[in-house]
Structures are given as C-alpha cells and as structure tokens.
Short mmCIF file of C-alpha atoms in Angstrom, two decimals:
data_model
loop_
_atom_site.label_atom_id
_atom_site.label_comp_id
_atom_site.label_asym_id
_atom_site.label_seq_id
_atom_site.Cartn_x
_atom_site.Cartn_y
_atom_site.Cartn_z
CA MET A 1 20.70 7.39 14.17
CA ILE A 2 20.52 3.99 12.74
CA VAL A 3 23.43 2.72 10.71
CA THR A 4 22.96 0.00 8.23
CA LEU A 5 25.94 -2.14 6.89
CA THR A 6 24.90 -3.94 3.44
CA ALA A 7 28.12 -5.90 2.45
CA ASN A 8 26.59 -7.32 -0.81
CA PRO A 9 24.12 -4.67 -2.33
CA SER A 10 22.42 -4.91 -5.35
CA LEU A 11 20.41 -3.06 -8.02
CA ASP A 12 16.86 -4.62 -7.75
CA ARG A 13 14.71 -4.94 -10.93
CA THR A 14 11.13 -5.99 -10.20
CA VAL A 15 9.38 -7.26 -13.31
CA ALA A 16 5.52 -7.49 -13.02
CA LEU A 17 3.72 -10.14 -14.80
CA PRO A 18 0.23 -10.27 -16.14
CA GLY A 19 -0.50 -13.95 -14.75
CA PRO A 20 1.46 -17.01 -13.36
CA LEU A 21 5.22 -17.42 -14.33
CA LEU A 22 5.24 -19.88 -17.16
CA ARG A 23 8.56 -21.76 -17.45
CA GLY A 24 9.98 -21.91 -20.89
CA GLU A 25 7.46 -19.52 -22.39
CA VAL A 26 7.70 -15.92 -23.67
CA GLN A 27 5.74 -13.49 -21.34
CA ARG A 28 5.22 -9.70 -21.62
CA ALA A 29 5.68 -7.73 -18.37
CA THR A 30 3.01 -5.21 -17.36
CA SER A 31 5.78 -3.01 -15.70
CA VAL A 32 9.47 -2.87 -14.51
CA ARG A 33 10.69 -1.00 -11.44
CA GLN A 34 14.35 -0.48 -10.39
CA GLU A 35 15.67 0.70 -7.04
CA SER A 36 18.88 0.27 -5.08
CA GLY A 37 18.66 -2.64 -2.75
CA GLY A 38 19.89 -5.00 -0.38
CA LYS A 39 18.58 -5.62 2.97
CA GLY A 40 20.30 -3.10 4.81
CA VAL A 41 19.84 -0.56 1.84
CA ASN A 42 16.09 -1.30 2.05
CA VAL A 43 15.99 -0.75 5.74
CA SER A 44 17.69 2.60 5.44
CA ARG A 45 15.51 3.52 2.45
CA ALA A 46 12.34 2.84 4.76
CA LEU A 47 13.62 4.80 7.54
CA VAL A 48 14.49 8.01 5.48
CA ALA A 49 10.74 7.60 4.03
CA SER A 50 9.77 8.03 7.60
CA GLY A 51 12.02 10.85 8.47
CA LEU A 52 14.63 8.94 10.52
CA LYS A 53 18.05 9.89 10.54
CA THR A 54 20.23 6.85 8.97
CA ILE A 55 23.15 6.04 7.08
CA ALA A 56 23.95 3.07 4.82
CA VAL A 57 27.27 1.53 4.71
CA LEU A 58 28.10 -0.28 1.58
CA PRO A 59 30.80 -1.18 -0.97
CA GLY A 60 30.54 0.24 -4.24
CA ALA A 61 32.06 3.12 -6.57
CA GLU A 62 30.79 6.78 -6.62
CA SER A 63 29.33 6.00 -10.32
CA ASP A 64 27.68 2.63 -9.50
CA PRO A 65 24.14 2.66 -10.47
CA VAL A 66 23.39 1.49 -6.84
CA LEU A 67 24.89 4.61 -5.14
CA ALA A 68 23.40 6.65 -7.84
CA GLY A 69 19.85 5.35 -6.88
CA LEU A 70 20.58 6.32 -3.30
CA ARG A 71 21.58 9.76 -4.18
CA ALA A 72 18.45 10.13 -6.28
CA THR A 73 16.37 8.96 -3.34
CA ASP A 74 18.15 11.09 -0.84
CA VAL A 75 19.45 8.06 1.22
CA PRO A 76 22.63 9.13 2.96
CA PHE A 77 25.52 6.45 2.51
CA ALA A 78 29.08 5.99 3.06
CA ALA A 79 30.78 3.75 0.38
CA LEU A 80 33.75 1.94 0.04
CA PRO A 81 35.15 1.86 -3.72
CA ILE A 82 36.03 -1.75 -4.50
CA GLY A 83 36.94 -1.35 -8.41
CA GLU A 84 34.14 -3.56 -9.51
CA PRO A 85 30.40 -3.04 -10.37
CA LEU A 86 27.75 -4.24 -7.97
CA ARG A 87 25.48 -6.97 -8.55
CA SER A 88 22.06 -6.86 -10.08
CA ASN A 89 18.87 -8.93 -8.85
CA VAL A 90 15.64 -9.52 -10.76
CA ALA A 91 12.30 -10.37 -8.84
CA LEU A 92 9.49 -11.73 -11.03
CA THR A 93 6.02 -10.81 -9.20
CA GLU A 94 2.93 -12.47 -10.25
CA PRO A 95 -0.86 -11.41 -9.38
CA GLY A 96 -1.50 -11.80 -5.70
CA GLY A 97 2.08 -11.20 -4.75
CA VAL A 98 3.94 -14.69 -5.75
CA THR A 99 7.51 -13.54 -6.14
CA THR A 100 10.30 -15.40 -7.93
CA LYS A 101 13.81 -13.82 -7.49
CA VAL A 102 17.19 -14.49 -8.99
CA ASN A 103 20.19 -13.15 -7.37
CA GLU A 104 23.52 -12.75 -8.50
CA PRO A 105 26.49 -13.41 -6.24
CA GLY A 106 28.21 -10.09 -6.08
CA PRO A 107 31.87 -9.11 -6.46
CA ALA A 108 34.19 -10.65 -4.24
CA LEU A 109 35.77 -8.64 -1.25
CA SER A 110 39.39 -9.18 -0.27
CA GLN A 111 40.66 -9.46 3.20
CA GLU A 112 41.97 -5.81 2.87
CA GLN A 113 38.44 -4.71 1.46
CA GLN A 114 36.67 -6.49 4.34
CA GLU A 115 38.95 -4.69 7.02
CA ALA A 116 38.40 -1.39 5.40
CA LEU A 117 34.59 -1.94 5.08
CA ILE A 118 34.31 -2.75 8.79
CA GLY A 119 36.64 0.30 9.50
CA LEU A 120 34.11 2.57 7.66
CA LEU A 121 31.15 1.04 9.71
CA LEU A 122 32.98 1.71 12.91
CA ASP A 123 33.49 5.29 11.98
CA GLN A 124 29.84 5.85 11.12
CA ALA A 125 28.59 4.06 14.00
CA ARG A 126 29.48 6.59 16.87
CA GLY A 127 26.35 7.92 18.31
CA ALA A 128 24.14 5.33 16.52
CA VAL A 129 21.34 3.61 18.53
CA TRP A 130 21.29 0.60 16.42
CA VAL A 131 23.45 -0.78 13.94
CA VAL A 132 22.04 -3.43 11.46
CA LEU A 133 23.97 -6.12 9.76
CA ALA A 134 21.94 -7.32 6.87
CA GLY A 135 21.82 -9.52 3.85
CA SER A 136 23.85 -12.00 2.09
CA LEU A 137 27.61 -12.04 2.14
CA PRO A 138 29.66 -11.86 -1.01
CA PRO A 139 32.10 -14.07 -2.31
CA GLY A 140 35.36 -14.15 -0.28
CA VAL A 141 33.59 -12.91 2.91
CA PRO A 142 33.56 -15.78 5.87
CA ALA A 143 30.23 -16.73 7.28
CA ASP A 144 31.31 -15.43 10.75
CA PHE A 145 31.64 -12.01 9.27
CA TYR A 146 28.77 -10.39 10.99
CA THR A 147 29.94 -12.01 14.33
CA THR A 148 33.36 -10.42 13.92
CA VAL A 149 31.70 -6.92 13.17
CA THR A 150 29.38 -7.10 16.42
CA ARG A 151 32.44 -8.05 18.30
CA ARG A 152 34.37 -5.11 16.92
CA LEU A 153 31.67 -2.73 17.60
CA ARG A 154 31.22 -3.57 21.05
CA ALA A 155 35.05 -3.48 21.69
CA GLN A 156 35.10 -0.06 20.22
CA PHE A 157 32.51 1.54 22.29
CA ASP A 158 33.19 -0.40 25.46
CA GLY A 159 32.44 2.17 28.17
CA GLU A 160 30.61 4.50 25.75
CA ALA A 161 27.01 4.31 24.55
CA THR A 162 27.28 0.92 22.55
CA PRO A 163 24.93 0.84 19.69
CA ARG A 164 22.53 -2.22 19.69
CA VAL A 165 23.02 -4.67 16.86
CA ALA A 166 20.35 -6.17 14.70
CA VAL A 167 21.05 -9.22 12.26
CA ASP A 168 18.76 -10.04 9.44
CA SER A 169 20.67 -12.47 7.21
CA SER A 170 20.18 -16.52 5.97
CA GLY A 171 22.00 -19.53 5.78
CA GLU A 172 25.40 -19.93 7.13
CA PRO A 173 26.12 -16.11 8.16
CA LEU A 174 22.51 -16.25 10.11
CA ALA A 175 23.80 -19.63 11.90
CA ALA A 176 27.16 -18.06 12.65
CA ALA A 177 25.44 -14.81 14.26
CA VAL A 178 23.93 -16.91 16.82
CA SER A 179 27.11 -19.23 17.57
CA GLY A 180 29.88 -18.70 20.01
CA ASP A 181 30.15 -16.48 22.93
CA ALA A 182 27.85 -13.73 23.91
CA SER A 183 30.14 -10.90 22.67
CA GLY A 184 29.40 -11.62 18.95
CA LYS A 185 25.49 -12.51 19.39
CA PRO A 186 23.00 -9.54 18.32
CA ASP A 187 20.60 -7.99 20.33
CA LEU A 188 17.92 -8.56 17.70
CA LEU A 189 17.49 -11.18 15.22
CA LYS A 190 15.01 -11.20 12.32
CA PRO A 191 14.53 -14.46 10.66
CA ASN A 192 11.60 -15.35 8.50
CA ALA A 193 9.76 -18.87 9.16
CA GLU A 194 12.38 -20.94 6.96
CA GLU A 195 15.27 -19.32 8.92
CA LEU A 196 13.63 -19.61 12.17
CA ALA A 197 13.32 -23.45 11.77
CA GLU A 198 17.01 -23.80 10.98
CA LEU A 199 17.99 -21.83 13.91
CA ALA A 200 15.60 -23.37 16.29
CA ALA A 201 17.22 -26.60 15.42
CA ALA A 202 20.66 -25.47 15.65
CA ALA A 203 19.61 -24.04 19.15
CA GLY A 204 18.30 -27.42 20.52
CA SER A 205 14.56 -26.56 20.16
CA ALA A 206 12.38 -29.58 20.84
CA THR A 207 9.72 -28.07 18.33
CA ASN A 208 11.29 -29.56 15.09
CA LYS A 209 8.78 -27.74 12.85
CA THR A 210 9.03 -26.81 9.22
CA ALA A 211 8.53 -23.22 8.09
CA GLU A 212 5.07 -24.09 7.04
CA GLU A 213 4.03 -25.42 10.41
CA LEU A 214 5.76 -22.26 12.28
CA GLU A 215 3.72 -20.09 10.09
CA ALA A 216 0.62 -21.85 10.96
CA ASP A 217 1.30 -22.22 14.55
CA PRO A 218 2.43 -18.98 16.34
CA GLU A 219 2.70 -20.87 19.58
CA ALA A 220 5.35 -23.15 17.88
CA ALA A 221 7.14 -20.23 16.37
CA ALA A 222 7.30 -18.62 19.82
CA THR A 223 8.75 -21.84 21.38
CA ALA A 224 11.32 -22.10 18.45
CA ALA A 225 12.43 -18.23 18.87
CA ALA A 226 12.73 -18.81 22.78
CA ALA A 227 15.24 -21.39 22.09
CA VAL A 228 17.19 -18.91 20.02
CA VAL A 229 16.87 -16.44 22.80
CA ARG A 230 18.04 -18.75 25.38
CA SER A 231 21.17 -19.23 23.47
CA GLY A 232 22.12 -15.74 24.29
CA VAL A 233 20.52 -13.61 21.47
CA GLY A 234 18.63 -10.55 22.77
CA ALA A 235 15.18 -10.90 20.95
CA VAL A 236 13.88 -12.62 18.11
CA LEU A 237 11.48 -10.88 15.61
CA ALA A 238 10.15 -13.75 13.53
CA THR A 239 8.20 -12.52 10.41
CA LEU A 240 5.57 -15.20 9.40
CA GLY A 241 4.50 -13.70 6.02
CA SER A 242 0.83 -13.17 5.93
CA LYS A 243 0.41 -14.61 9.27
CA GLY A 244 2.06 -11.67 11.10
CA ALA A 245 5.08 -11.81 13.23
CA VAL A 246 6.17 -13.14 16.64
CA LEU A 247 8.45 -11.27 18.92
CA VAL A 248 10.12 -13.14 21.78
CA THR A 249 12.48 -11.69 24.52
CA ALA A 250 13.62 -12.73 27.73
CA ASP A 251 10.54 -11.22 29.32
CA GLY A 252 7.75 -12.58 27.08
CA ALA A 253 6.30 -13.67 23.53
CA TRP A 254 3.83 -11.98 21.38
CA LEU A 255 1.92 -12.45 18.17
CA ALA A 256 1.13 -9.44 15.97
CA THR A 257 -1.55 -9.97 13.02
CA HIS A 258 -2.74 -7.33 10.53
CA PRO A 259 -5.94 -7.66 8.65
CA PRO A 260 -5.39 -9.00 4.95
CA VAL A 261 -3.96 -6.64 2.41
CA THR A 262 -4.03 -6.93 -1.21
CA ALA A 263 -0.31 -8.28 -1.92
CA VAL A 264 1.18 -6.44 -5.00
CA SER A 265 4.88 -7.37 -4.15
CA THR A 266 6.56 -9.27 -1.12
CA VAL A 267 9.86 -7.84 -2.13
CA GLY A 268 11.57 -6.14 0.89
CA ALA A 269 8.50 -6.52 3.09
CA GLY A 270 10.70 -8.17 5.72
CA ASP A 271 13.14 -5.32 5.54
CA SER A 272 10.30 -3.01 5.93
CA SER A 273 9.23 -4.94 9.04
CA LEU A 274 12.74 -4.68 10.52
CA ALA A 275 12.59 -0.75 9.67
CA GLY A 276 9.19 -0.35 11.46
CA TYR A 277 10.54 -2.29 14.48
CA LEU A 278 13.80 -0.08 14.79
CA LEU A 279 11.76 3.12 14.22
CA ALA A 280 9.52 2.59 17.10
CA SER A 281 12.45 1.41 19.19
CA SER A 282 14.33 4.45 18.41
CA GLN A 283 11.56 6.58 19.66
CA GLY A 284 11.61 4.66 23.16
CA ALA A 285 8.57 2.22 22.37
CA ALA A 286 8.01 -0.78 24.46
CA PRO A 287 8.70 -4.12 22.71
CA VAL A 288 5.21 -4.91 22.14
CA ASP A 289 4.61 -1.69 20.33
CA CYS A 290 7.86 -2.16 18.40
CA LEU A 291 6.26 -5.42 17.18
CA ARG A 292 3.12 -3.57 16.39
CA GLN A 293 5.12 -0.97 14.09
CA ALA A 294 6.99 -3.94 12.51
CA VAL A 295 3.76 -5.54 11.35
CA ALA A 296 2.29 -2.36 10.11
CA HIS A 297 5.16 -1.70 7.99
CA GLY A 298 5.26 -5.24 6.66
CA ALA A 299 1.74 -5.19 5.59
CA ALA A 300 2.15 -1.73 3.94
CA ALA A 301 5.23 -2.76 2.20
CA ALA A 302 3.37 -5.94 0.57
CA SER A 303 0.64 -3.84 -0.88
CA LEU A 304 3.28 -1.64 -2.81
CA PRO A 305 4.82 -2.40 -6.01
CA GLY A 306 8.21 -3.61 -6.48
CA SER A 307 10.58 -3.18 -3.73
CA THR A 308 8.78 0.27 -2.75
CA VAL A 309 9.17 1.08 0.96
CA PRO A 310 6.55 2.68 2.86
CA ALA A 311 6.38 5.74 5.02
CA VAL A 312 5.31 5.59 8.59
CA ASP A 313 2.05 7.51 7.55
CA GLN A 314 1.21 4.86 5.15
CA THR A 315 1.03 2.28 7.87
CA THR A 316 -1.71 1.36 10.23
CA PRO A 317 -0.38 0.12 13.28
CA ASP A 318 -4.01 0.82 15.09
CA ALA A 319 -5.26 -2.25 12.85
CA VAL A 320 -2.29 -4.61 14.23
CA THR A 321 -3.95 -7.13 17.04
CA ILE A 322 -1.41 -8.25 19.84
CA THR A 323 -1.82 -11.64 21.35
CA ALA A 324 0.66 -12.70 24.28
CA LEU A 325 1.89 -16.28 23.65
CA ARG A 326 3.62 -19.04 25.64
CA LYS A 327 7.05 -19.58 24.49
CA ASP A 328 8.10 -22.85 26.42
#
C-alpha cells in the first residue's frame, strides 16, 4: 500500500493549442482534457493504472469535482470536508510538449483543518510501505508542514513497520523538508533540476550550477544531489526533463536515460516518474531498477495527452540506459 497526501489538490484542465502560445491573441484549442490533479493525486492515479494498492488523502467535499473525478476513475481516497471548493489549474500545451501552467492558490486551511488532515493521513498510513507528501501547500499552511507530518508519522509508528516518506514539492515547503534534524527529513526527495539547484545551494554544494547546467551535466547533478543526501535525506531522485533522471543514495549515483519520445504534454510527467520509482520499490527492486522504472514512467507520461498517467504495461524500462556516476 502506498498512501499519498495532497494538501492542495486541483481540477486540472489541459488545453491543447495548434501552435505556439500567442500572448494577447485569440487562439482556438484543438482539444481540452480535465482530470483530478495535484502531485499526490497524480501519483495515486498512476499507481491505480498499474494495479498497485493506494489511497489518496486530501481535503474536499464529497460533491467536489476533484473527488467526483477520483470516483469516476476508481482511485480510492479519504477526504476531509473543508466547506470550500477546491482550486482549478489550467495548462496550455503547444505542439512539441511546451507547457504553460496557471495554478490557483487553493482554499485556506485553518489550524484545526490541518490537524484533522494529519490525523486522517495517520489513520490511513498504518501498513503502508510508502507515504508520499506532494505538491504545493494551500494558504494558511506553514512551510514546514511536510516536516511536521514526517515527524508525526515516525512518532506514531515507532516500534512498528514505519512507512518510508517521499516528498515532492517546491519552494519553501521543499527547502523546509530538508532542514532541521533527521526525524523530519524524507527517505526520498524528488526535485526537478530547478529545485535541485536551490536545494544544493542550501546544502552547501560547491557545484553552484543553474537548472539548465544541471540538466546538461549529469555529473554536476549527481554532485548537487549528493550534498542533499549528506544533509540527512535518504535518497534524491532528480528528474532532468528529456535528459532522464539521476538517483543518488549513500551507496552510489546513477543516470538513467530513455530514447527520445514524441512529447505531447509534460504535465504530470514528474509525478509519473515518482510513481514508477515507488511501484518498483514496493516490489522489492534495487534502487537502480527503481530509477529505471521512474524514467520509463516519465517518458511514457510525456507522450500522452493532458495529465494522462501511464500504466506499467505502457512503459518501456528495457529501453532505459543506466550509467554509474561520480557523486563527489
């Protein structure tokens, strides 16, 4: 069982354009897709597509369109009613996969609602092998929310089979997840290149590379990720867009690349990568094979429209090339 927490879920609308986005002009869409979204929700959707047991924990009323979408796609969920509608996000995709996103902030969560959401997650997490804390945080929620949740999980299951924790966020919530003592740090962190550059600087890495430089230089990406691992994070899975992904643990560093695919939409590709990693991990795969499945999932997602998530039988892990890297 893999449990996901999405504190700021959304109804994601993906609008496909026939050509490049033209600011200030009228353009006619070629298609429009709508799915329940948010990073954790997307991970659960991808796991369900591959037949893995999961449950998505999120705020939202039973009648909310986000929850209706989960029911329609048979994604199990546990929801906390909050008395307000959830947000909507819009993604504009151009031919070739270039994507422009406009994300709403989402409804505010009070302190009482935050505590109730944590309690709901703790109830669902018993027996889970992984708990995924993913996405942005809504207004009113402190940046260290994921750190608090991680500590609460480990305290509740102390002496039992404690689920491993994966975090996929950005900005202040991501930075907070790797600060402080070991009790609040995740077992797995999934940044993209931009987020990795920020984390590496905060962790004291000497690489001082931009996101573009990290995507172009996997050795530098591994060095940056290694600085984060040395700070106390269990492992870093850094997705590098079309360049593949780098995995760094205390035991090694590896690059995984996939042959080029025809990109249709990159919305949710990183979430699918994380789902692929967790799917393989839950089946006892070695870290390098978890990385292989992560990149296979991400490539498959990029070739699908909107925020469509692939099933494992739509992925091609045998096409992924693994290269060992230096991490120091």
